[in-house]
Tab-separated table of C-alpha atoms in Angstrom:
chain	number	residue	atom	x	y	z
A	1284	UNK	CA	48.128	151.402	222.793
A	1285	UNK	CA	45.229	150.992	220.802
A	1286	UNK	CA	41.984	149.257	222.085
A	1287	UNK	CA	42.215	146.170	219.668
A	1288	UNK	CA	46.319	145.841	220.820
A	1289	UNK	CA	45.487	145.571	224.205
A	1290	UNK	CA	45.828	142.298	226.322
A	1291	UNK	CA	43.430	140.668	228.564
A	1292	UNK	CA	43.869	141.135	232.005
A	1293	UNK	CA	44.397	138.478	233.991
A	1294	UNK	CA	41.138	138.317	235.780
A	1295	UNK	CA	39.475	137.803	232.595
A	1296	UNK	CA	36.181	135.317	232.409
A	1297	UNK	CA	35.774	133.080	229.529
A	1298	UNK	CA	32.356	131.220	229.385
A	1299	UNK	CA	31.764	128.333	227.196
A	1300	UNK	CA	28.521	128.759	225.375
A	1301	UNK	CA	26.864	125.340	225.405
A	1302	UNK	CA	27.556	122.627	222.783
A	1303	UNK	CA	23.531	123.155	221.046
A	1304	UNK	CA	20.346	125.182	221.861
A	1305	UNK	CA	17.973	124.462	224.300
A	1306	UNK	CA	14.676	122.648	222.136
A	1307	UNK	CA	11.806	125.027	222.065
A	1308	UNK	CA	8.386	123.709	222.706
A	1309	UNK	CA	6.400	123.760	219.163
A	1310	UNK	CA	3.793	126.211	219.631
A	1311	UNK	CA	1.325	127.770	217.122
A	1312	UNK	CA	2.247	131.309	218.105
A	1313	UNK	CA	6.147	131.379	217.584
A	1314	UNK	CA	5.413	129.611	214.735
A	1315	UNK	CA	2.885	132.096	213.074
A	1316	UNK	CA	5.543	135.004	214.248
A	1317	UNK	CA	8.760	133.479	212.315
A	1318	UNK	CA	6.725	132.327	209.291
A	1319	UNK	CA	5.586	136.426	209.041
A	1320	UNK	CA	9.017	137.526	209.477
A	1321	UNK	CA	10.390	134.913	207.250
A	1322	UNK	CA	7.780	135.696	204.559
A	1323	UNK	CA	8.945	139.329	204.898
A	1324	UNK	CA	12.777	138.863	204.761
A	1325	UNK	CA	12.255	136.815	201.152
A	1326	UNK	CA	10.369	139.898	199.948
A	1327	UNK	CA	13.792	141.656	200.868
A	1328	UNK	CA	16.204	139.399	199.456
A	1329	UNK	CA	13.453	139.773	196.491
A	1330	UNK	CA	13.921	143.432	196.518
A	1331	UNK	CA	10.284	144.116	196.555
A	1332	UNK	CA	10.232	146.023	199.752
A	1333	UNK	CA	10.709	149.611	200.322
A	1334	UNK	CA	9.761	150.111	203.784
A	1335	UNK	CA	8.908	147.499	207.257
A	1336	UNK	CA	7.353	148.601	210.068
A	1337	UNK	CA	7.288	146.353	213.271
A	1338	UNK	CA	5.105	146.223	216.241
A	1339	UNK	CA	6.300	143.574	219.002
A	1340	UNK	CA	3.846	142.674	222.009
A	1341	UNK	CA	5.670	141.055	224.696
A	1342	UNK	CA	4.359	137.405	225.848
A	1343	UNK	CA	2.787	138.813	229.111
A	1344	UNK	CA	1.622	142.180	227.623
A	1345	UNK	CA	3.330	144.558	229.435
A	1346	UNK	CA	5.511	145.873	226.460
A	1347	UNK	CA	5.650	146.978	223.345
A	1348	UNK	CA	8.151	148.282	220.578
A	1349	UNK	CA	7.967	149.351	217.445
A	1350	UNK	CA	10.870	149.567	215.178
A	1351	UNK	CA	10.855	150.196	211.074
A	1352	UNK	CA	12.972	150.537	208.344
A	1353	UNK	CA	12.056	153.278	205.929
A	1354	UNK	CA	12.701	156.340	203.469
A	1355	UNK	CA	11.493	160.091	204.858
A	1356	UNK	CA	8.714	159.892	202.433
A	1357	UNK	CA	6.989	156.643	203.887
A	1358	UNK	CA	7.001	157.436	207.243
A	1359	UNK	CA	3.500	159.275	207.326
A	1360	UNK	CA	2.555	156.728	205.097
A	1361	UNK	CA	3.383	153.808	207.319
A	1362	UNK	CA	1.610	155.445	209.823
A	1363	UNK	CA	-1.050	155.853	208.868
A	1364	UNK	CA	-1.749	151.963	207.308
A	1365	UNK	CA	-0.830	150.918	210.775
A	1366	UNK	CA	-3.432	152.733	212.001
A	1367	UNK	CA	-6.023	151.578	209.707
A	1368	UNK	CA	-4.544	148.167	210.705
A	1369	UNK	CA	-5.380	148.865	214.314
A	1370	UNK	CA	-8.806	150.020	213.556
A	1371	UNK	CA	-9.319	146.741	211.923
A	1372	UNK	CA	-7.900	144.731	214.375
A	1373	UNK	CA	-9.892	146.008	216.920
A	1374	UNK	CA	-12.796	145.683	215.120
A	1375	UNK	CA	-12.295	142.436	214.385
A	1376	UNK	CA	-12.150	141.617	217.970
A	1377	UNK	CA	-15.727	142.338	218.982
């Protein structure tokens, strides 16, 4: 029998998700985060993107992740614009 054929046991756990999502507090930050990402997905839809790169910071600083979505070709390339966008960055700091 095939994965998708087979039955639940019976010690199977449903949770009920609840009826709406928790309210966020309004904050400048999250705000400033999904207006970036939203302004990027519309460039998708658009079709005037070739290639995203991503760097997340989590909220206490411990982690980061990078993810990107890109041909061969544009990897060195992304690379190296984040890099001049670290430079900058950093400069700007001081």
């Amino acid at each position: 029998m095939s994965k998708p054929d087979r039955m639940l046991s019976a010690d199977a756990t449903v949770v009920q998700f609840p009826l709406s999502a928790a309210e966020a507090v309004a904050d400048e930050n999250v705000a400033s985060v999904i207006q970036v990402l939203q302004d990027q997905l519309q460039l998708a839809r658009e079709g005037k993107l070739r290639s995203v790169a991503v760097v997340s910071v989590s909220n206490d600083g411990a982690a980061i992740g990078t993810q990107w979505s890109c041909t061969n070709g544009d990897v060195a390339s992304l690379i190296g614009k984040l890099a001049v966008l670290s430079h900058d960055m950093m400069a700007a700091r001081n």
